[in-house]
Amino acid sequence: MQRILADVPEPGVVVAAVSGGMDSVVLAHLVAAWRDKFPGGVRLVAAHLNHGLRGAAADADQAFCRDLARALGLGFAAQAVDAAAVAKAEGMGEEEAGRALRYRFFHDLAGDGGLVLTGHHADDQAETILLHLRRGAHRRGLAGMRELARVPVPPGLAVRVGRPLLSVPREELHALATAEGWTWRDDATNGDVRYARNRIRHRIIPALEAIMPGFRIRLLERAVAIAEAERELTERGGELVEKAARYEHGGRFFRIDEDALSEPERLLYAFRTVVEDELGVRIPYGAVLSRLAELAEGGRLGETICLPGRLRVRRESDGLFFFFPGAGATDSSGEYILPDPPFSIQAYGLEISADWVISTGTVPDGDKADSGVQWLEPSSLRWPLRLRAPRPGERFRPLGAPGSRKIQDILVDTKTPRRHRGLPRLLADHAGGVWLWPLRLAHRVRLTGRPGRALRVVMREGKTT
């Protein structure tokens, strides 16, 4: 607990996740005992999520947790959900759905700056590592859970989770709880060996301990070393995401270039960061990340794969596009009528400004080299200006071209990624396209070469989240 609080010195809110089981009861007593050691003004809350899977037994668990919190002088918060219905609607397993719902609930209570404490102990850690090994886990799975971690909560949120009991064996917690006379609730499903975790708990670990005394201790020591290597790669993958990924309409784009491909393992960790940011769940390393690597390195243009949680990824000419769950490929509905100049606004993910300037008749060299700036002849415009998507079959005559062409043909020839071709990126007036951003200016609105007033328009990718 001291180590966790050293890294989270002023959490504001401390949420103890209390299920009613023995380990969570010990955690609740620990939090209550530390009441005077938390920073001043910290609010302590025991939180219980009723998953709606065990009927009357689940309701009794909730009532037990409420009474425990009251007896310990902790605040109490509970929420009932239908994990089975959410799992079906989101295309995931009940356990996965339950985990996502729990952490959404915890984030609602703790916020970005708070701290959530769970009762995971050393035996949970050993079981988790063996489960991951059974599934063909990579480094992170073999590192197990961390004492303090940020757990993603979609969309784009995260909650800090501390596990102060992670190094303590279950038997020590049980001995303490028994000696203190604490009571707890037993979940009958914990003894059902039809579940893989229970088989590992009741059969495999005892057998390994009998053959190799001290097995759990050595396993956990090795996990600590692996966790450090995992932490370093996670940081490097996150740095690559900051450099190569950006939010766009309907999803997130990840640019694939020589630098991204130069370190395959870093790239895999970057993909993991992007996927987990959007889904808020842990993903199978081999089944998902390796497939993403194949798509990045040799996927066909337009090839699309579907991931758990209904996340779709498509190969573009310049990288991968991760569609948000439920989003379509484009957002081309409607058009945005721009105000009269001068103005500075944001629309459809773009930052747009327009100002009246005095022109010598030609575009200054500095603006010629900037694809986000154009100078327009006012007398050629048919007001008002608007921002919209190209219409089916719409034609456009680029500056200097002998005639008009279909906009879609121009976009294909310029290797515009497919996801951008239907987006509202056409600056238009009543007569048609004015600027196919950021590619071509319409010939009809070019400066005439005569000094006078001109309209200087700036359009740049906005900062979206």
Coordinates of C-alpha atoms in Angstrom, one line a residue:
M1 CA 0.0 0.0 0.0
Q2 CA 2.9 2.3 0.8
R3 CA 4.4 1.8 -2.7
I4 CA 1.1 2.4 -4.4
L5 CA 0.4 5.6 -2.5
A6 CA 3.9 6.8 -3.2
D7 CA 3.0 6.7 -6.9
V8 CA -0.5 8.1 -6.4
P9 CA 0.2 10.7 -3.7
E10 CA -3.2 12.6 -3.8
P11 CA -5.9 10.3 -5.3
G12 CA -8.8 12.3 -4.1
V13 CA -11.0 9.2 -4.2
V14 CA -10.0 5.7 -3.2
V15 CA -12.4 3.0 -4.3
A16 CA -12.1 -0.5 -2.8
A17 CA -13.6 -3.1 -5.1
V18 CA -15.6 -5.4 -2.8
S19 CA -17.2 -8.5 -4.1
G20 CA -18.0 -10.1 -0.7
G21 CA -15.3 -12.8 -1.1
M22 CA -12.6 -13.4 1.5
D23 CA -9.8 -11.4 -0.3
S24 CA -12.1 -8.4 -0.9
V25 CA -13.2 -8.4 2.7
V26 CA -9.5 -8.3 3.8
L27 CA -9.0 -5.4 1.4
A28 CA -11.9 -3.5 2.8
H29 CA -10.5 -3.9 6.4
L30 CA -7.1 -2.8 5.1
V31 CA -8.5 0.4 3.6
A32 CA -10.4 1.1 6.8
A33 CA -7.3 0.5 8.9
W34 CA -5.4 2.9 6.7
R35 CA -8.0 5.7 7.0
D36 CA -5.6 8.0 8.9
K37 CA -2.7 7.3 6.6
F38 CA -4.4 8.4 3.4
P39 CA -3.9 12.1 2.4
G40 CA -6.3 14.5 4.0
G41 CA -9.6 14.9 2.3
V42 CA -9.5 11.5 0.5
R43 CA -12.9 10.0 0.1
L44 CA -13.0 6.2 0.8
V45 CA -15.7 4.2 -1.1
A46 CA -16.4 0.4 -1.1
A47 CA -17.8 -0.4 -4.6
H48 CA -19.8 -3.5 -5.6
L49 CA -21.0 -4.4 -9.1
N50 CA -23.9 -6.8 -9.3
H51 CA -23.4 -8.6 -12.7
G52 CA -26.9 -10.0 -12.7
L53 CA -25.7 -13.5 -13.3
R54 CA -26.5 -15.3 -10.0
G55 CA -30.0 -14.2 -9.1
A56 CA -30.8 -14.1 -5.4
A57 CA -27.2 -15.0 -4.4
A58 CA -25.9 -11.9 -6.2
D59 CA -28.4 -9.7 -4.4
A60 CA -27.3 -11.2 -1.1
D61 CA -23.7 -10.5 -1.9
Q62 CA -24.6 -6.8 -2.6
A63 CA -26.4 -6.5 0.8
F64 CA -23.5 -8.1 2.6
C65 CA -21.1 -5.6 1.0
R66 CA -23.3 -2.7 1.9
D67 CA -23.4 -3.8 5.5
L68 CA -19.6 -4.4 5.6
A69 CA -19.0 -0.9 4.3
R70 CA -21.3 0.6 6.9
A71 CA -19.6 -1.3 9.7
L72 CA -16.2 -0.1 8.6
G73 CA -17.2 3.5 8.2
L74 CA -16.7 3.5 4.4
G75 CA -18.8 5.0 1.8
F76 CA -20.7 2.5 -0.4
A77 CA -21.7 2.5 -4.1
A78 CA -23.4 -0.3 -6.0
Q79 CA -24.6 -0.8 -9.5
A80 CA -26.6 -3.6 -11.1
V81 CA -25.9 -4.6 -14.7
D82 CA -26.9 -7.4 -17.1
A83 CA -23.5 -8.7 -18.1
A84 CA -25.0 -11.5 -20.2
A85 CA -27.0 -9.0 -22.3
V86 CA -24.0 -6.7 -22.7
A87 CA -21.8 -9.7 -23.8
K88 CA -24.3 -10.7 -26.4
A89 CA -24.7 -7.1 -27.7
E90 CA -21.0 -6.4 -27.8
G91 CA -19.9 -9.8 -29.2
M92 CA -17.7 -10.8 -26.2
G93 CA -17.7 -13.4 -23.5
E94 CA -19.5 -12.8 -20.2
E95 CA -16.3 -12.7 -18.2
E96 CA -14.9 -10.1 -20.6
A97 CA -18.1 -8.1 -20.5
G98 CA -18.2 -8.2 -16.7
R99 CA -14.6 -6.9 -16.5
A100 CA -15.4 -4.0 -18.9
L101 CA -18.5 -3.1 -16.9
R102 CA -16.6 -3.2 -13.6
Y103 CA -14.0 -0.8 -14.8
R104 CA -16.5 1.6 -16.3
F105 CA -18.3 1.6 -12.9
F106 CA -15.0 2.1 -11.1
H107 CA -14.0 5.0 -13.4
D108 CA -17.4 6.6 -12.8
L109 CA -16.6 6.6 -9.1
A110 CA -12.8 7.4 -9.1
G111 CA -12.5 9.5 -12.2
D112 CA -9.1 10.0 -14.0
G113 CA -7.3 11.1 -10.8
G114 CA -8.6 8.6 -8.3
L115 CA -7.4 5.2 -7.3
V116 CA -9.2 1.8 -7.4
L117 CA -7.9 -0.9 -5.2
T118 CA -8.6 -4.6 -5.8
G119 CA -8.1 -7.7 -3.6
H120 CA -6.0 -9.7 -6.1
H121 CA -3.4 -11.8 -4.2
A122 CA -0.4 -14.0 -5.1
D123 CA -2.4 -17.1 -5.9
D124 CA -4.5 -15.0 -8.3
Q125 CA -1.3 -13.9 -9.9
A126 CA 0.0 -17.5 -10.3
E127 CA -3.4 -18.6 -11.7
T128 CA -3.4 -15.7 -14.1
I129 CA 0.1 -16.4 -15.4
L130 CA -0.7 -20.1 -16.0
L131 CA -4.0 -19.2 -17.7
H132 CA -2.0 -16.9 -20.0
L133 CA 0.6 -19.6 -20.7
R134 CA -2.2 -22.0 -21.6
R135 CA -3.4 -19.6 -24.2
G136 CA 0.0 -19.1 -25.7
A137 CA 0.7 -15.8 -24.0
H138 CA 3.5 -13.4 -24.9
R139 CA 5.6 -11.4 -22.5
R140 CA 2.7 -9.4 -20.9
G141 CA 0.8 -12.6 -20.1
L142 CA 3.8 -14.1 -18.4
A143 CA 4.3 -10.9 -16.4
G144 CA 0.9 -11.2 -14.9
M145 CA -0.9 -8.4 -13.1
R146 CA 1.0 -5.3 -12.0
E147 CA 0.9 -3.8 -8.5
L148 CA -0.2 -0.5 -10.0
A149 CA -1.5 -0.1 -13.5
R150 CA -3.7 2.1 -15.7
V151 CA -6.6 0.1 -17.1
P152 CA -8.2 1.5 -20.3
V153 CA -11.8 2.4 -20.2
P154 CA -13.3 3.3 -23.6
P155 CA -13.8 5.7 -25.1
G156 CA -10.3 7.1 -24.5
L157 CA -10.4 6.9 -20.6
A158 CA -8.4 5.0 -18.1
V159 CA -8.5 4.2 -14.4
R160 CA -5.6 3.7 -12.0
V161 CA -5.8 0.3 -10.3
G162 CA -3.7 -0.7 -7.3
R163 CA -3.3 -4.3 -6.0
P164 CA -1.8 -4.0 -2.5
L165 CA -2.3 -7.7 -1.7
L166 CA -0.6 -9.0 -4.9
S167 CA 2.4 -10.5 -3.1
V168 CA 0.5 -12.1 -0.3
P169 CA -0.5 -15.8 -0.6
R170 CA -4.2 -16.7 -0.2
E171 CA -3.5 -18.9 2.9
E172 CA -2.0 -15.9 4.7
L173 CA -5.1 -13.8 4.0
H174 CA -7.3 -16.6 5.1
A175 CA -5.4 -17.0 8.3
L176 CA -5.7 -13.3 9.0
A177 CA -9.4 -13.1 8.3
T178 CA -10.0 -16.2 10.4
A179 CA -8.0 -14.9 13.3
E180 CA -9.7 -11.6 13.3
G181 CA -13.2 -13.2 13.1
W182 CA -14.1 -11.6 9.8
T183 CA -16.9 -13.1 7.7
W184 CA -17.2 -13.3 4.0
R185 CA -19.4 -14.7 1.2
D186 CA -18.4 -17.9 -0.7
D187 CA -19.2 -18.0 -4.4
A188 CA -20.3 -21.6 -5.2
T189 CA -18.9 -21.2 -8.8
N190 CA -15.4 -20.9 -7.4
G191 CA -15.3 -24.6 -6.8
D192 CA -16.6 -25.6 -10.2
V193 CA -13.7 -27.3 -12.0
R194 CA -15.5 -26.9 -15.3
Y195 CA -13.9 -23.4 -15.4
A196 CA -10.3 -23.3 -16.4
R197 CA -9.2 -21.0 -13.6
N198 CA -10.7 -23.3 -11.0
R199 CA -9.0 -26.3 -12.5
I200 CA -5.7 -24.5 -12.2
R201 CA -6.5 -23.4 -8.7
H202 CA -7.7 -26.7 -7.3
R203 CA -5.8 -29.3 -9.3
I204 CA -2.8 -28.0 -11.4
I205 CA -1.1 -25.7 -8.9
P206 CA -1.3 -28.2 -6.0
A207 CA 0.1 -30.9 -8.2
L208 CA 3.0 -28.6 -9.3
E209 CA 3.7 -27.6 -5.7
A210 CA 3.9 -31.3 -4.8
I211 CA 6.4 -32.0 -7.5
M212 CA 8.3 -28.8 -7.3
P213 CA 8.0 -27.3 -3.8
G214 CA 8.2 -23.5 -3.9
F215 CA 6.9 -23.5 -7.5
R216 CA 4.6 -20.5 -6.9
I217 CA 7.3 -18.4 -5.4
R218 CA 9.7 -19.0 -8.2
L219 CA 7.0 -18.3 -10.8
L220 CA 6.1 -15.0 -9.2
E221 CA 9.8 -14.0 -9.0
R222 CA 10.2 -14.7 -12.7
A223 CA 7.1 -12.7 -13.4
V224 CA 8.5 -9.6 -11.8
A225 CA 11.6 -9.7 -14.1
I226 CA 9.4 -10.2 -17.2
A227 CA 7.1 -7.3 -16.1
E228 CA 10.1 -4.9 -16.2
A229 CA 10.8 -5.9 -19.8
E230 CA 7.1 -5.6 -20.6
R231 CA 7.0 -2.1 -19.1
E232 CA 9.8 -0.9 -21.3
L233 CA 8.3 -2.2 -24.5
T234 CA 4.9 -0.9 -23.6
E235 CA 6.4 2.6 -23.2
R236 CA 8.2 2.4 -26.5
G237 CA 5.0 1.2 -28.2
G238 CA 3.1 4.1 -26.7
E239 CA 5.7 6.5 -28.1
L240 CA 5.2 5.1 -31.6
V241 CA 1.5 5.5 -31.2
E242 CA 2.0 9.2 -30.3
K243 CA 4.1 9.6 -33.5
A244 CA 2.2 7.5 -36.0
A245 CA -1.5 7.4 -35.0
R246 CA -4.2 10.0 -35.1
Y247 CA -7.9 10.2 -34.7
E248 CA -10.0 10.7 -37.8
H249 CA -13.7 10.6 -38.7
G250 CA -15.1 7.2 -37.7
G251 CA -11.8 5.8 -36.3
R252 CA -8.1 6.0 -35.8
F253 CA -5.4 5.9 -38.5
F254 CA -2.0 4.4 -37.9
R255 CA 0.7 5.3 -40.5
I256 CA 2.9 2.5 -41.6
D257 CA 6.4 3.5 -42.8
E258 CA 9.9 2.2 -42.6
D259 CA 10.4 3.4 -39.0
A260 CA 7.2 1.7 -37.9
L261 CA 8.3 -1.6 -39.5
S262 CA 11.9 -1.4 -38.4
E263 CA 11.1 -2.9 -34.9
P264 CA 8.4 -5.6 -35.2
E265 CA 7.9 -6.1 -31.5
R266 CA 7.6 -2.3 -30.8
L267 CA 5.0 -2.2 -33.6
L268 CA 3.0 -5.0 -32.0
Y269 CA 3.0 -3.1 -28.7
A270 CA 1.8 0.0 -30.5
F271 CA -1.1 -1.9 -32.1
R272 CA -2.0 -3.3 -28.7
T273 CA -2.2 0.3 -27.3
V274 CA -4.4 1.4 -30.2
V275 CA -6.8 -1.5 -29.9
E276 CA -7.1 -1.5 -26.1
D277 CA -7.6 2.3 -26.1
E278 CA -10.8 1.7 -28.2
L279 CA -12.0 -1.5 -26.7
G280 CA -10.9 -1.2 -23.1
V281 CA -10.3 -4.9 -22.9
R282 CA -7.2 -7.1 -23.0
I283 CA -6.8 -8.8 -26.3
P284 CA -5.4 -12.2 -27.3
Y285 CA -1.8 -11.4 -28.3
G286 CA -1.3 -14.1 -31.0
A287 CA -4.7 -14.1 -32.4
V288 CA -5.0 -10.4 -32.9
L289 CA -1.6 -8.6 -32.9
S290 CA 0.1 -11.1 -35.2
R291 CA -2.7 -10.7 -37.7
L292 CA -2.4 -7.0 -37.6
A293 CA 1.3 -7.3 -38.2
E294 CA 0.6 -9.4 -41.3
L295 CA -1.9 -6.8 -42.5
A296 CA 0.6 -4.0 -42.0
E297 CA 3.5 -5.7 -43.7
G298 CA 1.8 -7.4 -46.6
G299 CA -1.9 -6.8 -46.6
R300 CA -3.8 -6.1 -49.9
L301 CA -5.0 -2.6 -50.4
G302 CA -8.6 -2.4 -49.0
E303 CA -8.2 -5.8 -47.1
T304 CA -10.3 -5.6 -43.9
I305 CA -10.1 -7.8 -40.8
C306 CA -12.5 -8.0 -37.9
L307 CA -11.3 -8.1 -34.3
P308 CA -13.0 -8.9 -31.0
G309 CA -15.3 -6.3 -29.8
R310 CA -16.4 -5.5 -33.4
L311 CA -13.4 -3.4 -34.1
R312 CA -12.5 -3.5 -37.8
V313 CA -9.2 -2.7 -39.4
R314 CA -8.6 -2.0 -43.1
R315 CA -5.3 -1.7 -45.0
E316 CA -4.9 1.7 -46.7
S317 CA -2.2 2.8 -49.1
D318 CA -0.3 4.6 -46.2
G319 CA -1.2 2.5 -43.2
L320 CA -4.0 0.9 -41.2
F321 CA -7.4 2.4 -40.3
F322 CA -9.1 1.2 -37.1
F323 CA -12.8 1.8 -37.4
F324 CA -14.5 2.6 -34.1
P325 CA -17.0 -0.1 -33.1
G326 CA -20.3 0.6 -34.8
A327 CA -18.9 3.3 -37.1
G328 CA -19.2 3.2 -40.8
A329 CA -16.3 3.7 -43.2
T330 CA -17.0 7.4 -43.7
D331 CA -18.9 10.3 -42.3
S332 CA -20.3 12.1 -45.3
S333 CA -23.7 13.2 -44.0
G334 CA -24.8 16.8 -44.6
E335 CA -22.7 19.9 -45.4
Y336 CA -21.4 22.8 -43.3
I337 CA -22.3 26.3 -44.5
L338 CA -19.4 28.6 -43.7
P339 CA -19.9 32.1 -42.3
D340 CA -19.0 35.2 -44.2
P341 CA -15.2 36.0 -44.1
P342 CA -13.3 36.7 -41.9
F343 CA -13.9 33.7 -39.7
S344 CA -12.0 30.9 -37.9
I345 CA -14.0 27.8 -37.1
Q346 CA -13.8 24.0 -36.7
A347 CA -15.9 21.7 -38.8
Y348 CA -15.7 18.0 -39.7
G349 CA -12.4 17.6 -37.9
L350 CA -10.8 20.6 -39.8
E351 CA -9.7 23.9 -38.6
I352 CA -10.8 26.5 -41.2
S353 CA -10.1 30.2 -41.4
A354 CA -10.6 32.8 -44.1
D355 CA -9.4 36.4 -44.3
W356 CA -9.5 39.2 -46.8
V357 CA -6.0 40.2 -48.0
I358 CA -4.4 42.5 -50.5
S359 CA -2.9 40.6 -53.4
T360 CA -0.4 41.5 -56.0
G361 CA -2.1 39.1 -58.3
T362 CA 0.0 36.1 -57.5
V363 CA 0.2 33.7 -54.5
P364 CA 3.3 34.4 -52.2
D365 CA 6.0 31.8 -52.4
G366 CA 5.5 30.8 -48.7
D367 CA 1.9 30.0 -49.3
K368 CA 2.5 28.2 -52.6
A369 CA 4.6 25.6 -50.7
D370 CA 1.8 25.1 -48.1
S371 CA -0.8 22.6 -49.1
G372 CA -3.1 23.9 -46.4
V373 CA -3.4 27.4 -47.8
Q374 CA -5.1 28.8 -50.9
W375 CA -5.7 32.2 -52.3
L376 CA -9.1 32.7 -54.2
E377 CA -10.4 35.3 -56.6
P378 CA -13.5 36.7 -54.9
S379 CA -15.3 37.7 -58.1
S380 CA -15.3 34.0 -59.2
L381 CA -17.0 32.7 -56.1
R382 CA -20.8 32.0 -55.8
W383 CA -21.6 32.4 -52.2
P384 CA -22.0 31.0 -49.6
L385 CA -19.0 28.7 -49.2
R386 CA -19.7 25.3 -47.7
L387 CA -17.7 22.2 -46.7
R388 CA -19.1 18.9 -47.9
A389 CA -18.3 15.5 -49.4
P390 CA -18.0 15.0 -53.2
R391 CA -21.2 13.9 -54.8
P392 CA -21.5 10.8 -56.9
G393 CA -20.1 11.5 -60.3
E394 CA -19.2 15.1 -59.4
R395 CA -16.7 16.7 -61.7
F396 CA -13.9 19.1 -60.9
R397 CA -11.4 21.1 -63.1
P398 CA -8.1 21.4 -61.2
L399 CA -5.9 24.5 -61.6
G400 CA -4.1 24.4 -65.0
A401 CA -6.0 21.3 -66.3
P402 CA -7.4 21.4 -69.8
G403 CA -10.8 20.1 -68.6
S404 CA -12.8 18.6 -65.8
R405 CA -12.5 15.1 -64.3
K406 CA -14.6 13.0 -61.9
I407 CA -13.5 13.8 -58.4
Q408 CA -13.3 10.1 -57.5
D409 CA -10.9 9.6 -60.4
I410 CA -8.7 12.4 -59.1
L411 CA -8.7 10.9 -55.6
V412 CA -7.7 7.5 -56.9
D413 CA -4.9 8.9 -59.1
T414 CA -3.5 10.9 -56.1
K415 CA -3.6 7.7 -54.0
T416 CA -6.0 9.3 -51.5
P417 CA -6.8 6.6 -48.9
R418 CA -10.1 5.0 -49.5
R419 CA -11.4 6.1 -46.0
H420 CA -10.9 9.8 -47.1
R421 CA -12.7 9.7 -50.4
G422 CA -16.2 10.1 -49.0
L423 CA -15.4 12.6 -46.2
P424 CA -16.5 16.2 -46.2
R425 CA -13.2 17.6 -47.6
L426 CA -14.5 19.6 -50.6
L427 CA -14.7 23.4 -50.2
A428 CA -17.5 24.4 -52.5
D429 CA -19.8 27.2 -53.5
H430 CA -23.1 27.4 -55.3
A431 CA -21.3 26.6 -58.6
G432 CA -19.5 23.5 -57.4
G433 CA -16.1 22.5 -56.1
V434 CA -13.6 25.3 -55.2
W435 CA -10.8 23.4 -53.4
L436 CA -10.4 19.6 -53.2
W437 CA -8.5 19.8 -49.9
P438 CA -5.6 19.4 -49.7
L439 CA -5.0 18.4 -53.3
R440 CA -6.2 20.8 -55.9
L441 CA -7.7 24.3 -56.3
A442 CA -10.4 24.8 -58.9
H443 CA -9.2 26.5 -62.1
R444 CA -12.1 28.9 -62.1
V445 CA -11.3 30.6 -58.7
R446 CA -7.5 31.1 -59.4
L447 CA -6.1 34.6 -59.0
T448 CA -6.2 36.5 -62.2
G449 CA -2.8 38.2 -62.0
R450 CA -4.3 41.6 -61.3
P451 CA -3.6 43.4 -58.0
G452 CA -6.6 43.6 -55.7
R453 CA -8.4 42.0 -52.9
A454 CA -8.2 38.2 -52.5
L455 CA -9.6 35.6 -50.1
R456 CA -6.9 33.7 -48.2
V457 CA -8.3 30.3 -46.9
V458 CA -6.5 28.0 -44.5
M459 CA -7.6 24.5 -43.9
R460 CA -5.8 22.1 -41.6
E461 CA -6.4 18.8 -39.8
G462 CA -7.9 19.6 -36.4
K463 CA -7.1 18.1 -33.1
T464 CA -9.8 15.5 -32.5
T465 CA -10.2 12.9 -29.8

